[in-house]
mmCIF file of C-alpha atoms (C1' of nucleotides) in Angstrom:
data_model
loop_
_atom_site.group_PDB
_atom_site.id
_atom_site.type_symbol
_atom_site.label_atom_id
_atom_site.label_comp_id
_atom_site.label_asym_id
_atom_site.label_seq_id
_atom_site.Cartn_x
_atom_site.Cartn_y
_atom_site.Cartn_z
ATOM 1 C CA MET E 112 -14.007 -3.020 7.534
ATOM 2 C CA ASN E 113 -13.434 0.517 8.646
ATOM 3 C CA PHE E 114 -11.855 3.005 6.384
ATOM 4 C CA TYR E 115 -8.796 3.418 8.486
ATOM 5 C CA GLN E 116 -8.199 -0.316 8.623
ATOM 6 C CA LYS E 117 -8.147 -0.374 4.863
ATOM 7 C CA VAL E 118 -5.588 2.377 4.971
ATOM 8 C CA LEU E 119 -3.390 0.474 7.359
ATOM 9 C CA LYS E 120 -3.745 -2.698 5.389
ATOM 10 C CA LEU E 121 -2.786 -0.958 2.219
ATOM 11 C CA THR E 122 0.048 0.857 3.908
ATOM 12 C CA LYS E 123 1.542 -2.455 4.902
ATOM 13 C CA LYS E 124 1.703 -3.367 1.246
ATOM 14 C CA ILE E 125 4.027 -0.547 0.430
ATOM 15 C CA PRO E 126 7.313 -2.194 -0.534
ATOM 16 C CA LYS E 127 10.447 -1.336 1.340
ATOM 17 C CA GLY E 128 12.380 1.455 -0.249
ATOM 18 C CA LYS E 129 9.265 3.049 -1.725
ATOM 19 C CA VAL E 130 6.857 5.697 -0.571
ATOM 20 C CA ALA E 131 3.244 6.571 -1.324
ATOM 21 C CA THR E 132 1.174 9.701 -1.036
ATOM 22 C CA TYR E 133 -1.959 10.161 1.007
ATOM 23 C CA GLY E 134 -4.038 10.895 -2.041
ATOM 24 C CA GLN E 135 -2.690 7.802 -3.715
ATOM 25 C CA ILE E 136 -3.656 5.605 -0.821
ATOM 26 C CA ALA E 137 -7.065 7.188 -0.674
ATOM 27 C CA SER E 138 -7.577 6.555 -4.371
ATOM 28 C CA MET E 139 -6.675 2.920 -4.059
ATOM 29 C CA ILE E 140 -9.232 2.504 -1.377
ATOM 30 C CA SER E 141 -11.687 4.039 -3.803
ATOM 31 C CA THR E 142 -12.188 7.216 -1.857
ATOM 32 C CA PRO E 143 -9.880 9.651 -3.668
ATOM 33 C CA ARG E 144 -10.856 12.652 -1.608
ATOM 34 C CA ALA E 145 -10.219 11.136 1.745
ATOM 35 C CA ALA E 146 -6.550 11.970 1.864
ATOM 36 C CA ARG E 147 -7.032 13.565 5.259
ATOM 37 C CA LEU E 148 -8.534 10.390 6.565
ATOM 38 C CA VAL E 149 -5.433 8.532 5.491
ATOM 39 C CA GLY E 150 -3.294 10.818 7.571
ATOM 40 C CA TRP E 151 -5.685 10.497 10.414
ATOM 41 C CA ALA E 152 -5.748 6.710 10.106
ATOM 42 C CA LEU E 153 -1.999 6.456 10.286
ATOM 43 C CA HIS E 154 -1.827 8.858 13.149
ATOM 44 C CA THR E 155 -4.318 6.733 14.982
ATOM 45 C CA GLY E 156 -3.211 3.162 14.474
ATOM 46 C CA ALA E 157 -0.130 2.831 12.299
ATOM 47 C CA ASN E 158 2.209 2.121 15.137
ATOM 48 C CA LYS E 159 -0.008 -0.340 16.854
ATOM 49 C CA HIS E 160 -0.776 -2.104 13.596
ATOM 50 C CA HIS E 161 2.877 -2.362 12.643
ATOM 51 C CA ALA E 162 2.281 -0.368 9.523
ATOM 52 C CA PRO E 163 5.152 1.461 7.807
ATOM 53 C CA TRP E 164 3.653 4.881 8.367
ATOM 54 C CA GLN E 165 6.926 6.497 7.447
ATOM 55 C CA ARG E 166 6.422 5.467 3.845
ATOM 56 C CA VAL E 167 3.363 7.613 3.486
ATOM 57 C CA ILE E 168 3.898 11.281 2.694
ATOM 58 C CA ASN E 169 2.015 14.164 1.117
ATOM 59 C CA SER E 170 1.652 14.879 -2.586
ATOM 60 C CA GLN E 171 4.672 17.146 -2.560
ATOM 61 C CA GLY E 172 6.888 14.350 -1.405
ATOM 62 C CA MET E 173 7.360 16.178 1.837
ATOM 63 C CA ILE E 174 7.084 14.803 5.321
ATOM 64 C CA SER E 175 4.229 16.692 6.834
ATOM 65 C CA THR E 176 3.933 15.255 10.279
ATOM 66 C CA THR E 177 2.832 17.954 12.641
ATOM 67 C CA CYS E 178 2.516 15.564 15.502
ATOM 68 C CA LEU E 179 5.315 15.704 18.010
ATOM 69 C CA ASP E 180 4.897 12.041 18.753
ATOM 70 C CA HIS E 181 6.030 11.240 15.255
ATOM 71 C CA PRO E 182 8.989 13.521 14.621
ATOM 72 C CA LYS E 183 9.685 14.063 10.977
ATOM 73 C CA GLU E 184 13.319 13.545 11.689
ATOM 74 C CA LEU E 185 12.468 10.067 12.860
ATOM 75 C CA GLN E 186 10.458 9.437 9.723
ATOM 76 C CA ALA E 187 13.337 10.658 7.613
ATOM 77 C CA PHE E 188 15.687 8.428 9.525
ATOM 78 C CA LEU E 189 13.552 5.352 9.007
ATOM 79 C CA LEU E 190 13.264 6.068 5.312
ATOM 80 C CA LYS E 191 16.970 6.540 4.867
ATOM 81 C CA LYS E 192 17.475 3.335 6.707
ATOM 82 C CA GLU E 193 15.295 1.598 4.125
ATOM 83 C CA GLY E 194 17.242 2.987 1.237
ATOM 84 C CA VAL E 195 15.092 5.982 0.415
ATOM 85 C CA LYS E 196 17.067 9.130 -0.144
ATOM 86 C CA VAL E 197 15.672 11.906 1.932
ATOM 87 C CA LYS E 198 16.874 15.410 1.342
ATOM 88 C CA GLU E 199 16.627 17.962 4.040
ATOM 89 C CA ASN E 200 15.771 21.552 3.361
ATOM 90 C CA GLN E 201 15.328 24.153 6.045
ATOM 91 C CA GLY E 202 14.098 21.731 8.653
ATOM 92 C CA ASN E 203 11.772 20.008 6.218
ATOM 93 C CA TYR E 204 12.363 16.638 4.645
ATOM 94 C CA PHE E 205 11.646 15.816 1.028
ATOM 95 C CA ILE E 206 11.569 12.579 -0.910
ATOM 96 C CA ASP E 207 12.179 12.309 -4.627
ATOM 97 C CA LEU E 208 8.845 11.008 -5.826
ATOM 98 C CA LYS E 209 10.168 10.527 -9.336
ATOM 99 C CA LYS E 210 12.342 7.785 -7.987
ATOM 100 C CA PHE E 211 10.734 6.432 -4.867
ATOM 101 C CA LEU E 212 7.007 6.770 -5.420
ATOM 102 C CA TRP E 213 5.317 3.416 -5.101
ATOM 103 C CA GLN E 214 3.679 2.544 -8.391
ATOM 104 C CA PRO E 215 1.667 -0.603 -7.808
ATOM 105 C CA LYS E 216 0.787 -2.615 -10.862
ATOM 106 C CA LYS E 217 -2.863 -3.232 -10.948
ATOM 107 C "C1'" DA C 137 -27.486 14.333 16.722
ATOM 108 C "C1'" DA C 138 -24.575 18.293 15.371
ATOM 109 C "C1'" DG C 139 -20.361 20.459 14.990
ATOM 110 C "C1'" DG C 140 -15.383 20.422 15.110
ATOM 111 C "C1'" DT C 141 -10.980 18.422 13.631
ATOM 112 C "C1'" DG C 142 -7.141 16.522 10.870
ATOM 113 C "C1'" DA C 143 0.212 13.405 9.167
ATOM 114 C "C1'" DC C 144 -4.391 16.366 2.652
ATOM 115 C "C1'" DT C 145 -5.260 18.647 -2.004
ATOM 116 C "C1'" DA C 146 -6.240 21.640 -5.301
ATOM 117 C "C1'" DA C 147 -7.849 25.956 -6.674
ATOM 118 C "C1'" DC C 148 -7.390 31.152 -6.193
ATOM 119 C "C1'" DA C 149 -5.390 35.763 -5.302
ATOM 120 C "C1'" DA R 140 5.786 31.460 -7.927
ATOM 121 C "C1'" DT R 141 4.372 31.592 -2.926
ATOM 122 C "C1'" DG R 142 0.493 32.251 0.528
ATOM 123 C "C1'" DT R 143 -4.483 31.537 1.706
ATOM 124 C "C1'" DT R 144 -8.987 29.552 1.484
ATOM 125 C "C1'" DA R 145 -12.254 26.213 0.731
ATOM 126 C "C1'" DG R 146 -13.750 21.310 0.055
ATOM 127 C "C1'" DC R 147 -13.279 16.497 1.776
ATOM 128 C "C1'" DC R 148 -14.735 12.157 4.682
ATOM 129 C "C1'" DA R 149 -14.775 9.583 8.824
ATOM 130 C "C1'" DC R 150 -13.961 9.839 13.863
ATOM 131 C "C1'" DC R 151 -14.519 12.229 18.432
ATOM 132 C "C1'" DT R 152 -16.773 15.216 21.865
#
DNA sequence: AAGGTGACTAACA
DNA sequence: ATGTTAGCCACCT
């Protein structure tokens, strides 16, 4: 299975109302340094694989989408809709990782 | 086949 | 503490 398919598969496991970081996802796939690939994977096939791409954010808990096709405001909207509190700050959106970070039990 | 790129991170200045 | 720079790994040209 390709790396990015693992990412998508794992992304689908993120429970509603929680978020995960790229590095976290990468680590779970056993490739801790491939955080960039995670972002790339989501950018590539999240939508078409029905994966909750909005629940994946960077290590700072900030929405870092640079792609115009996936507006961060949309991501923020989807998250709020799921019960995640998103705080806006100067055009950027932040999530409180202390509260909403997905902590899977192994 | 080789080099460039990216929804990232962490280390430095 | 904020701003830059350098690694990272798999895909694309």
